Amino acid sequence: MLVSYLQRTGGLRKLQPVALSRWQQRTLKTQRTLKTRGTNPKKADKEEEKKPPHKGYFDELRETISSWQQSTLNTQDTDPKKADGKEEERPPRKGYFEELREIMIMPLTSADPNIPTKRVTAKYCAQKFTAPPRNVTMLSSDFIDDSLYNPAYGYFSKQALIFSLREGYDFSSFRDSSAFMDVMGDQYKEIERELDDVRGITRQLWHTSTEIFKPWYGYAIAKHIAEQYMADRKANVHDDPLVVYEVGGGNGTLMMNILDYIRNNEPAVYSQMEYRLVEISPKLARQQLIKHGSNNFVHANAKVINQSILDWSTLESRACFVVAMELLDNFPHDVVRYDYDTGEPYQGIVRVYDDSEYEDNYEPVTDPTIRSYLAARKQAAPEYKTPALPSELHRRLRRQLPLAPNMTKIEFIPTHAFRFLQVLGKFFPRHRAVLGDFYMLPDTVPGAVDAPVVQTRLKGTMVPCDTYMVRPG
């Protein structure tokens, strides 16, 4: 076609002669033959001049839309369903940002948001509700507390079962740690399968270091307590009997291991020893009593107290040990976000709708525990800056962006662990703390600072959740 065009316009004469290959010569000859065969060259030239100009993509698209609109109008004109010859009014076309705005304010629930809600606490729910409440609001820590510890539907009250074998492992029989993990994993799955088959519901089985490494884990803690106690007595720090408070005792295995070790290795200390196990879960407290009663030798100096340590109000003036294994990670946290402009913290609250859907909202900090924790953190570490609040330069640049958020990502703060330390300082002024817990957790809630792990179990597989606002239990 290029050659034909140059021939008509005379441009071909201005080109330098080019040596064409045999295939190019044959193609050019074929094009000329097809163009002139059976037609008058002059007439062909006139017909070519009469051809309409080539239409671009957008021209064809515009014509297609116009024809579609015209056909739609014709169809509406002949529609027999029109009343009195009046056309139905069409809503105006919405722009992109209008549609985006509607999506952003779309409600998370189908329930009526105008239904009044009641502000409640976890303690109130434990006293008043036998099923997860609706049309209520509560602090994030109260929501987590209610989900975990409510006696009627909480996780630790109804769903959690602690992995425990009748006898401990013979660790000398394992080739290495991998062989031990394989055996424990198979037993873990078998127990879970039996529980699901018997109860017909899925329950999560979880394990602790006390149960996996019994009795040696408890023996190691007992040895430390006994040695420290005798060292204090020798140094004339005090002359009190050995008093141990364990918080969150699980199945009661650690209590039995500590008492057994001190009875067998320090009988003089054991004869005057007192052991108090403080357990918030009524279900676990019953298991601890059963285990204590089923032991070959009942420890008369042990007592189980079914109470939250955060509600403790009795002064222990004697020197004592406070033992808490894997307790801190089970304490509820509060949720705060910070204003991007001022850095002011806002406390998170959870709204429960009539259809049991959840929504998080934020309000200025009024809770005294949140205030106390933030003030104590600032006093203890003035140079500390929360990772949730970016630098001033970052915030200034971010404010220039369209649709920039006005609040930071959420931060989970350990307010209940803070209250636990306050209780120890107030009611156990002469205590020695023996604490053990995880230094990190995998699969935490994404997009948050110091986030917890929230999981559910589906067909024997643990599935991490991306929010803490899930159905209690």
Coordinates of N, CA and C in Angstrom, one line a residue, residues 131-332:
A131 N -25.9 -15.4 77.6 CA -25.6 -15.4 76.2 C -24.9 -14.1 75.8
P132 N -24.1 -14.1 74.7 CA -23.5 -12.8 74.4 C -24.5 -11.7 74.2
P133 N -24.3 -10.5 74.8 CA -25.3 -9.5 74.8 C -25.4 -8.8 73.4
R134 N -26.5 -8.1 73.2 CA -26.7 -7.3 72.0 C -27.1 -5.9 72.3
N135 N -27.0 -5.0 71.4 CA -27.3 -3.6 71.6 C -26.6 -3.0 72.8
V136 N -25.3 -3.3 72.9 CA -24.5 -2.8 74.0 C -23.2 -2.2 73.4
T137 N -22.6 -1.4 74.2 CA -21.3 -0.9 73.9 C -20.4 -1.1 75.2
M138 N -19.1 -1.3 74.9 CA -18.2 -1.6 76.0 C -16.8 -1.3 75.6
L139 N -15.9 -1.0 76.5 CA -14.5 -0.8 76.2 C -13.9 -2.1 75.5
S140 N -12.9 -1.9 74.7 CA -12.3 -3.1 74.0 C -11.8 -4.1 75.0
S141 N -11.3 -3.7 76.1 CA -10.8 -4.6 77.1 C -11.9 -5.4 77.7
D142 N -13.1 -4.7 78.0 CA -14.2 -5.4 78.5 C -14.8 -6.4 77.5
F143 N -14.8 -6.1 76.2 CA -15.2 -7.0 75.2 C -14.3 -8.2 75.2
I144 N -13.0 -8.1 75.2 CA -12.1 -9.2 75.2 C -12.2 -10.0 76.5
D145 N -12.3 -9.3 77.6 CA -12.5 -10.0 78.9 C -13.8 -10.8 78.9
D146 N -14.9 -10.3 78.4 CA -16.2 -11.0 78.4 C -16.1 -12.2 77.4
S147 N -15.4 -12.0 76.3 CA -15.2 -13.1 75.4 C -14.4 -14.3 75.9
L148 N -13.4 -14.0 76.8 CA -12.5 -15.0 77.3 C -13.1 -15.6 78.6
Y149 N -13.6 -14.8 79.5 CA -13.8 -15.3 80.9 C -15.2 -15.3 81.4
N150 N -16.2 -14.9 80.5 CA -17.6 -14.9 81.0 C -17.9 -16.4 81.4
P151 N -18.5 -16.6 82.6 CA -18.7 -17.9 83.1 C -19.8 -18.7 82.3
A152 N -20.6 -18.0 81.5 CA -21.7 -18.7 80.7 C -21.2 -19.1 79.3
Y153 N -20.4 -18.2 78.7 CA -20.1 -18.4 77.3 C -18.6 -18.1 76.9
G154 N -17.8 -17.7 77.9 CA -16.4 -17.4 77.6 C -15.6 -18.5 77.2
Y155 N -14.5 -18.2 76.5 CA -13.6 -19.2 75.9 C -13.1 -20.1 77.0
F156 N -12.5 -19.6 78.0 CA -11.8 -20.4 79.0 C -12.9 -21.1 79.9
S157 N -14.1 -20.7 79.9 CA -15.2 -21.3 80.7 C -15.8 -22.5 79.9
K158 N -15.9 -22.4 78.6 CA -16.6 -23.4 77.8 C -15.8 -24.1 76.8
Q159 N -14.9 -23.5 76.1 CA -14.3 -24.1 74.9 C -12.9 -24.6 75.2
A160 N -12.1 -24.0 76.0 CA -10.7 -24.3 76.1 C -10.5 -25.6 76.9
L161 N -9.7 -26.5 76.3 CA -9.3 -27.7 77.0 C -7.7 -27.8 77.0
I162 N -7.1 -28.1 78.1 CA -5.7 -28.1 78.2 C -5.1 -29.5 77.9
F163 N -4.2 -29.6 77.0 CA -3.6 -30.8 76.6 C -2.8 -31.4 77.8
S164 N -3.2 -32.6 78.2 CA -2.5 -33.2 79.4 C -2.6 -34.7 79.3
L165 N -1.4 -35.3 79.6 CA -1.3 -36.7 79.6 C -1.3 -37.2 81.1
R166 N -1.7 -38.4 81.3 CA -1.7 -39.0 82.6 C -0.3 -39.0 83.2
E167 N 0.7 -39.4 82.4 CA 2.0 -39.5 82.8 C 2.9 -38.6 81.9
G168 N 4.0 -38.1 82.4 CA 4.9 -37.3 81.6 C 5.6 -38.1 80.6
Y169 N 6.3 -37.4 79.7 CA 7.1 -38.1 78.6 C 8.4 -38.6 79.2
D170 N 8.8 -39.7 78.7 CA 10.2 -40.3 79.0 C 11.1 -39.7 78.0
F171 N 11.7 -38.5 78.3 CA 12.5 -37.8 77.3 C 13.8 -38.5 76.9
S172 N 14.2 -39.5 77.7 CA 15.4 -40.2 77.3 C 15.1 -41.2 76.2
S173 N 13.9 -41.4 75.9 CA 13.5 -42.4 74.8 C 13.5 -41.8 73.4
F174 N 13.6 -40.4 73.4 CA 13.5 -39.8 72.1 C 14.9 -39.6 71.5
R175 N 15.0 -39.8 70.2 CA 16.2 -39.6 69.5 C 16.7 -38.2 69.5
D176 N 15.7 -37.2 69.2 CA 16.0 -35.8 69.2 C 14.7 -35.1 69.4
S177 N 14.8 -33.7 69.3 CA 13.6 -32.9 69.6 C 12.6 -33.1 68.5
S178 N 13.0 -33.4 67.2 CA 12.1 -33.6 66.2 C 11.2 -34.9 66.4
A179 N 11.8 -35.9 66.9 CA 11.1 -37.1 67.3 C 10.1 -36.9 68.4
F180 N 10.5 -36.1 69.4 CA 9.6 -35.7 70.4 C 8.4 -34.9 69.9
M181 N 8.6 -33.9 69.0 CA 7.6 -33.1 68.4 C 6.6 -34.0 67.6
D182 N 7.1 -34.9 66.9 CA 6.3 -35.8 66.1 C 5.3 -36.6 67.0
V183 N 5.8 -37.2 68.0 CA 5.0 -38.0 69.0 C 3.9 -37.1 69.6
M184 N 4.3 -35.9 70.1 CA 3.4 -35.0 70.8 C 2.3 -34.5 69.8
G185 N 2.8 -34.2 68.5 CA 1.8 -33.8 67.5 C 0.7 -34.8 67.2
D186 N 1.2 -36.1 67.1 CA 0.2 -37.2 66.8 C -0.8 -37.3 68.0
Q187 N -0.3 -37.3 69.2 CA -1.2 -37.4 70.4 C -2.1 -36.2 70.5
Y188 N -1.6 -35.0 70.1 CA -2.4 -33.8 70.2 C -3.6 -33.9 69.2
K189 N -3.3 -34.4 68.0 CA -4.4 -34.5 67.0 C -5.4 -35.6 67.4
E190 N -4.9 -36.7 68.0 CA -5.8 -37.7 68.4 C -6.8 -37.3 69.4
I191 N -6.3 -36.5 70.4 CA -7.1 -36.1 71.5 C -8.2 -35.1 70.9
E192 N -7.8 -34.2 70.0 CA -8.7 -33.3 69.4 C -9.8 -34.0 68.7
R193 N -9.4 -35.0 67.9 CA -10.4 -35.8 67.1 C -11.4 -36.5 68.1
E194 N -10.9 -37.1 69.2 CA -11.8 -37.8 70.1 C -12.8 -36.8 70.7
L195 N -12.3 -35.6 71.1 CA -13.1 -34.6 71.7 C -14.2 -34.2 70.7
D196 N -13.9 -34.0 69.4 CA -14.9 -33.5 68.5 C -15.9 -34.7 68.2
D197 N -15.5 -35.9 68.2 CA -16.4 -37.0 68.0 C -17.4 -37.2 69.1
V198 N -16.9 -37.0 70.4 CA -17.7 -37.2 71.5 C -18.7 -36.1 71.7
R199 N -18.2 -34.9 71.6 CA -19.1 -33.7 71.9 C -19.8 -33.2 70.7
G200 N -19.4 -33.6 69.5 CA -20.1 -33.1 68.3 C -19.8 -31.7 68.0
I201 N -18.9 -31.0 68.7 CA -18.6 -29.6 68.5 C -17.1 -29.5 68.4
T202 N -16.6 -28.5 67.8 CA -15.2 -28.3 67.7 C -14.7 -27.5 68.9
R203 N -13.7 -28.0 69.6 CA -13.1 -27.3 70.7 C -11.6 -27.2 70.5
Q204 N -11.0 -26.1 71.0 CA -9.6 -25.9 70.8 C -8.8 -26.5 72.0
L205 N -7.9 -27.3 71.7 CA -7.0 -27.9 72.7 C -5.7 -27.2 72.7
W206 N -5.3 -26.7 73.8 CA -4.1 -25.9 73.8 C -3.1 -26.5 74.9
H207 N -1.9 -26.2 74.7 CA -0.9 -26.9 75.6 C -0.1 -25.8 76.3
T208 N 0.5 -26.2 77.5 CA 1.4 -25.3 78.2 C 2.7 -26.0 78.5
S209 N 3.7 -25.3 78.9 CA 5.0 -25.9 79.2 C 4.9 -26.7 80.4
T210 N 4.0 -26.4 81.4 CA 3.8 -27.2 82.6 C 3.4 -28.6 82.2
E211 N 2.4 -28.7 81.3 CA 1.9 -30.0 80.9 C 2.9 -30.8 80.1
I212 N 3.5 -30.2 79.1 CA 4.4 -30.9 78.2 C 5.6 -31.4 78.9
F213 N 6.2 -30.6 79.8 CA 7.5 -31.0 80.5 C 7.3 -31.4 81.9
K214 N 6.1 -31.8 82.3 CA 5.8 -32.3 83.6 C 6.6 -33.6 83.9
P215 N 7.0 -33.8 85.1 CA 7.0 -32.9 86.3 C 8.2 -32.0 86.4
W216 N 9.1 -32.1 85.4 CA 10.4 -31.4 85.5 C 10.2 -29.9 85.5
Y217 N 9.3 -29.4 84.7 CA 9.1 -27.9 84.6 C 8.7 -27.4 86.0
G218 N 7.7 -28.1 86.6 CA 7.3 -27.7 88.0 C 8.4 -27.9 89.0
Y219 N 9.2 -28.9 88.9 CA 10.3 -29.2 89.8 C 11.3 -28.0 89.7
A220 N 11.6 -27.6 88.5 CA 12.6 -26.5 88.4 C 12.1 -25.2 89.1
I221 N 10.8 -24.9 88.9 CA 10.3 -23.7 89.6 C 10.3 -23.9 91.1
A222 N 9.9 -25.1 91.6 CA 9.9 -25.4 93.0 C 11.3 -25.3 93.6
K223 N 12.3 -25.8 92.9 CA 13.7 -25.7 93.3 C 14.2 -24.2 93.5
H224 N 13.8 -23.4 92.5 CA 14.2 -22.0 92.6 C 13.5 -21.3 93.8
I225 N 12.2 -21.6 94.0 CA 11.5 -21.0 95.2 C 12.1 -21.5 96.5
A226 N 12.4 -22.8 96.6 CA 12.9 -23.3 97.9 C 14.3 -22.7 98.2
E227 N 15.1 -22.6 97.2 CA 16.5 -22.1 97.4 C 16.4 -20.6 97.7
Q228 N 15.6 -19.8 97.1 CA 15.4 -18.4 97.3 C 14.9 -18.2 98.7
Y229 N 13.9 -19.0 99.1 CA 13.3 -18.9 100.4 C 14.3 -19.1 101.5
M230 N 15.1 -20.2 101.4 CA 16.1 -20.5 102.4 C 17.2 -19.5 102.4
A231 N 17.5 -18.9 101.3 CA 18.5 -17.8 101.3 C 18.0 -16.6 102.0
D232 N 16.8 -16.3 101.9 CA 16.2 -15.1 102.6 C 16.2 -15.4 104.1
R233 N 15.8 -16.6 104.5 CA 15.8 -16.9 105.9 C 17.2 -16.8 106.5
K234 N 18.2 -17.3 105.7 CA 19.6 -17.3 106.2 C 20.1 -15.9 106.3
A235 N 19.6 -15.0 105.5 CA 20.1 -13.6 105.5 C 19.2 -12.8 106.4
N236 N 18.3 -13.4 107.2 CA 17.5 -12.7 108.1 C 16.6 -11.7 107.4
V237 N 16.2 -11.9 106.2 CA 15.3 -11.0 105.5 C 13.9 -11.1 106.2
H238 N 13.5 -12.3 106.6 CA 12.3 -12.6 107.3 C 12.3 -13.9 107.9
D239 N 11.4 -14.2 108.8 CA 11.3 -15.5 109.4 C 9.9 -16.1 109.2
D240 N 9.2 -15.7 108.1 CA 7.9 -16.2 107.8 C 7.9 -17.6 107.2
P241 N 6.8 -18.3 107.3 CA 6.8 -19.6 106.5 C 6.7 -19.4 105.0
L242 N 7.0 -20.4 104.3 CA 6.9 -20.3 102.8 C 5.4 -20.2 102.4
V243 N 5.1 -19.1 101.7 CA 3.8 -18.8 101.2 C 3.8 -18.6 99.7
V244 N 3.1 -19.4 99.0 CA 3.1 -19.3 97.5 C 1.7 -19.0 97.0
Y245 N 1.6 -18.0 96.2 CA 0.3 -17.7 95.5 C 0.5 -18.0 94.0
E246 N -0.2 -18.9 93.4 CA -0.2 -19.2 92.0 C -1.4 -18.6 91.4
V247 N -1.3 -17.9 90.3 CA -2.4 -17.2 89.6 C -2.6 -17.8 88.2
G248 N -3.8 -18.3 88.0 CA -4.1 -19.0 86.7 C -3.4 -20.4 86.7
G249 N -4.0 -21.3 87.4 CA -3.3 -22.6 87.6 C -3.6 -23.7 86.5
G250 N -4.4 -23.4 85.5 CA -4.7 -24.4 84.5 C -5.4 -25.6 85.1
N251 N -4.8 -26.8 84.8 CA -5.4 -28.0 85.4 C -4.9 -28.3 86.8
G252 N -4.1 -27.5 87.3 CA -3.5 -27.7 88.7 C -2.3 -28.5 88.7
T253 N -1.7 -28.8 87.5 CA -0.5 -29.6 87.4 C 0.7 -29.0 88.1
L254 N 0.9 -27.7 87.8 CA 2.0 -27.0 88.4 C 1.9 -27.0 89.9
M255 N 0.8 -26.8 90.5 CA 0.6 -26.8 91.9 C 1.0 -28.1 92.5
M256 N 0.6 -29.2 91.9 CA 1.0 -30.5 92.4 C 2.5 -30.8 92.3
N257 N 3.1 -30.4 91.2 CA 4.5 -30.6 91.0 C 5.3 -29.8 92.0
I258 N 5.0 -28.6 92.3 CA 5.7 -27.7 93.2 C 5.6 -28.3 94.6
L259 N 4.4 -28.7 95.0 CA 4.2 -29.3 96.4 C 4.9 -30.6 96.5
D260 N 4.8 -31.4 95.5 CA 5.5 -32.7 95.5 C 7.0 -32.5 95.7
Y261 N 7.6 -31.6 95.0 CA 9.0 -31.4 95.0 C 9.5 -30.9 96.4
I262 N 8.8 -29.9 97.0 CA 9.2 -29.4 98.3 C 8.9 -30.4 99.4
R263 N 7.8 -31.2 99.3 CA 7.6 -32.2 100.3 C 8.7 -33.3 100.3
N264 N 9.2 -33.6 99.1 CA 10.2 -34.7 99.0 C 11.6 -34.2 99.3
N265 N 11.9 -33.0 99.0 CA 13.2 -32.5 99.1 C 13.5 -31.5 100.3
E266 N 12.4 -30.8 100.7 CA 12.6 -29.9 101.8 C 11.4 -30.1 102.8
P267 N 11.4 -31.2 103.5 CA 10.3 -31.6 104.4 C 10.1 -30.5 105.5
A268 N 11.1 -30.0 106.0 CA 11.0 -29.0 107.1 C 10.3 -27.7 106.6
V269 N 10.6 -27.3 105.4 CA 9.9 -26.1 104.8 C 8.5 -26.5 104.4
Y270 N 8.3 -27.7 104.0 CA 6.9 -28.1 103.5 C 6.0 -28.2 104.7
S271 N 6.5 -28.5 105.9 CA 5.6 -28.7 107.1 C 4.9 -27.4 107.5
Q272 N 5.4 -26.3 107.2 CA 4.8 -25.0 107.5 C 4.4 -24.2 106.2
M273 N 4.4 -24.8 105.1 CA 4.2 -24.1 103.8 C 2.7 -23.9 103.6
E274 N 2.3 -22.8 102.9 CA 1.0 -22.5 102.5 C 1.0 -22.3 101.0
Y275 N 0.0 -22.9 100.3 CA -0.1 -22.8 98.8 C -1.5 -22.3 98.5
R276 N -1.7 -21.2 97.8 CA -3.0 -20.6 97.4 C -3.0 -20.5 95.9
L277 N -4.0 -21.2 95.3 CA -4.1 -21.1 93.8 C -5.3 -20.2 93.5
V278 N -5.1 -19.1 92.8 CA -6.2 -18.1 92.5 C -6.6 -18.4 91.0
E279 N -7.8 -18.8 90.8 CA -8.3 -19.2 89.5 C -9.6 -18.5 89.2
I280 N -9.7 -17.8 88.0 CA -10.9 -17.0 87.7 C -11.9 -17.9 87.0
S281 N -11.5 -19.0 86.4 CA -12.5 -19.9 85.7 C -13.1 -20.9 86.7
P282 N -14.4 -20.9 86.8 CA -15.0 -22.0 87.7 C -14.7 -23.4 87.2
K283 N -14.7 -23.5 85.9 CA -14.5 -24.9 85.3 C -13.1 -25.4 85.6
L284 N -12.1 -24.5 85.5 CA -10.7 -24.9 85.8 C -10.5 -25.1 87.3
A285 N -11.2 -24.2 88.1 CA -11.1 -24.4 89.5 C -11.6 -25.7 90.0
R286 N -12.7 -26.2 89.3 CA -13.2 -27.6 89.7 C -12.2 -28.6 89.3
Q287 N -11.6 -28.5 88.1 CA -10.6 -29.5 87.7 C -9.4 -29.5 88.6
Q288 N -9.0 -28.3 89.1 CA -7.9 -28.3 90.1 C -8.2 -29.0 91.4
L289 N -9.4 -28.8 91.9 CA -9.8 -29.5 93.1 C -9.9 -31.0 92.9
I290 N -10.4 -31.4 91.7 CA -10.4 -32.9 91.4 C -9.0 -33.5 91.3
K291 N -8.1 -32.7 90.7 CA -6.7 -33.2 90.6 C -6.1 -33.3 92.0
H292 N -6.4 -32.3 92.8 CA -5.8 -32.3 94.1 C -6.4 -33.5 95.0
G293 N -7.7 -33.7 94.8 CA -8.3 -34.8 95.6 C -7.9 -36.2 95.1
S294 N -7.6 -36.3 93.8 CA -7.2 -37.6 93.2 C -5.8 -38.0 93.4
N295 N -5.0 -37.1 93.9 CA -3.6 -37.4 94.1 C -3.4 -38.4 95.2
N296 N -2.3 -39.2 95.1 CA -2.1 -40.3 96.1 C -1.9 -39.7 97.5
F297 N -1.3 -38.5 97.5 CA -1.1 -37.8 98.8 C -1.7 -36.4 98.7
V298 N -2.8 -36.2 99.5 CA -3.5 -34.9 99.4 C -2.7 -33.9 100.2
H299 N -2.4 -32.8 99.6 CA -1.7 -31.7 100.3 C -2.7 -30.8 101.1
A300 N -2.6 -31.0 102.4 CA -3.6 -30.3 103.2 C -3.3 -28.8 103.3
N301 N -2.1 -28.4 102.9 CA -1.7 -27.0 102.9 C -2.1 -26.2 101.6
A302 N -2.8 -26.9 100.7 CA -3.2 -26.2 99.4 C -4.6 -25.8 99.5
K303 N -4.9 -24.7 98.8 CA -6.3 -24.2 98.7 C -6.5 -23.5 97.4
V304 N -7.7 -23.8 96.8 CA -8.1 -23.2 95.5 C -9.1 -22.1 95.8
I305 N -8.8 -20.9 95.2 CA -9.7 -19.8 95.4 C -10.2 -19.4 94.0
N306 N -11.5 -19.5 93.8 CA -12.1 -19.2 92.5 C -12.5 -17.7 92.5
Q307 N -11.5 -16.9 92.0 CA -11.6 -15.5 92.0 C -10.7 -14.9 91.0
S308 N -11.0 -13.7 90.5 CA -10.0 -13.0 89.6 C -9.0 -12.3 90.5
I309 N -7.8 -12.4 90.1 CA -6.7 -11.7 90.9 C -6.9 -10.2 90.8
L310 N -7.5 -9.7 89.8 CA -7.7 -8.3 89.6 C -8.8 -7.8 90.6
D311 N -9.6 -8.7 91.2 CA -10.5 -8.3 92.2 C -10.0 -8.5 93.6
W312 N -8.8 -8.9 93.8 CA -8.2 -9.2 95.1 C -8.3 -8.0 96.0
S313 N -8.7 -8.2 97.2 CA -8.8 -7.1 98.2 C -8.2 -7.4 99.6
T314 N -7.6 -8.6 99.7 CA -7.0 -9.0 101.0 C -5.5 -8.7 101.1
L315 N -5.1 -8.1 102.1 CA -3.7 -7.7 102.3 C -2.9 -9.0 102.8
E316 N -1.9 -9.3 102.1 CA -0.9 -10.4 102.5 C 0.3 -9.7 103.0
S317 N 0.5 -9.6 104.3 CA 1.6 -8.8 104.9 C 2.8 -9.6 105.0
R318 N 2.8 -10.9 104.8 CA 3.9 -11.8 104.9 C 4.7 -11.8 103.6
A319 N 6.0 -12.2 103.7 CA 6.8 -12.4 102.5 C 6.2 -13.6 101.8
C320 N 6.1 -13.5 100.5 CA 5.5 -14.6 99.7 C 6.0 -14.6 98.3
F321 N 5.7 -15.7 97.6 CA 6.1 -15.8 96.2 C 4.8 -15.8 95.4
V322 N 4.8 -15.1 94.3 CA 3.6 -15.0 93.3 C 4.1 -15.7 92.0
V323 N 3.5 -16.8 91.7 CA 3.8 -17.6 90.5 C 2.7 -17.4 89.5
A324 N 3.1 -17.1 88.2 CA 2.2 -16.9 87.1 C 2.8 -17.4 85.9
M325 N 2.5 -18.6 85.4 CA 3.0 -19.1 84.2 C 2.0 -18.9 83.0
E326 N 2.5 -18.3 82.0 CA 1.6 -18.0 80.8 C 0.3 -17.4 81.2
L327 N 0.4 -16.4 82.1 CA -0.8 -15.6 82.5 C -0.8 -14.3 81.7
L328 N 0.3 -13.6 81.6 CA 0.3 -12.2 81.0 C -0.3 -12.2 79.6
D329 N 0.0 -13.2 78.8 CA -0.5 -13.2 77.4 C -2.0 -13.4 77.4
N330 N -2.6 -13.9 78.4 CA -4.1 -14.1 78.5 C -4.8 -12.9 79.1
F331 N -4.1 -11.9 79.5 CA -4.8 -10.7 80.0 C -5.4 -9.9 78.9
P332 N -6.6 -9.4 79.0 CA -7.2 -8.5 78.0 C -6.4 -7.2 77.8

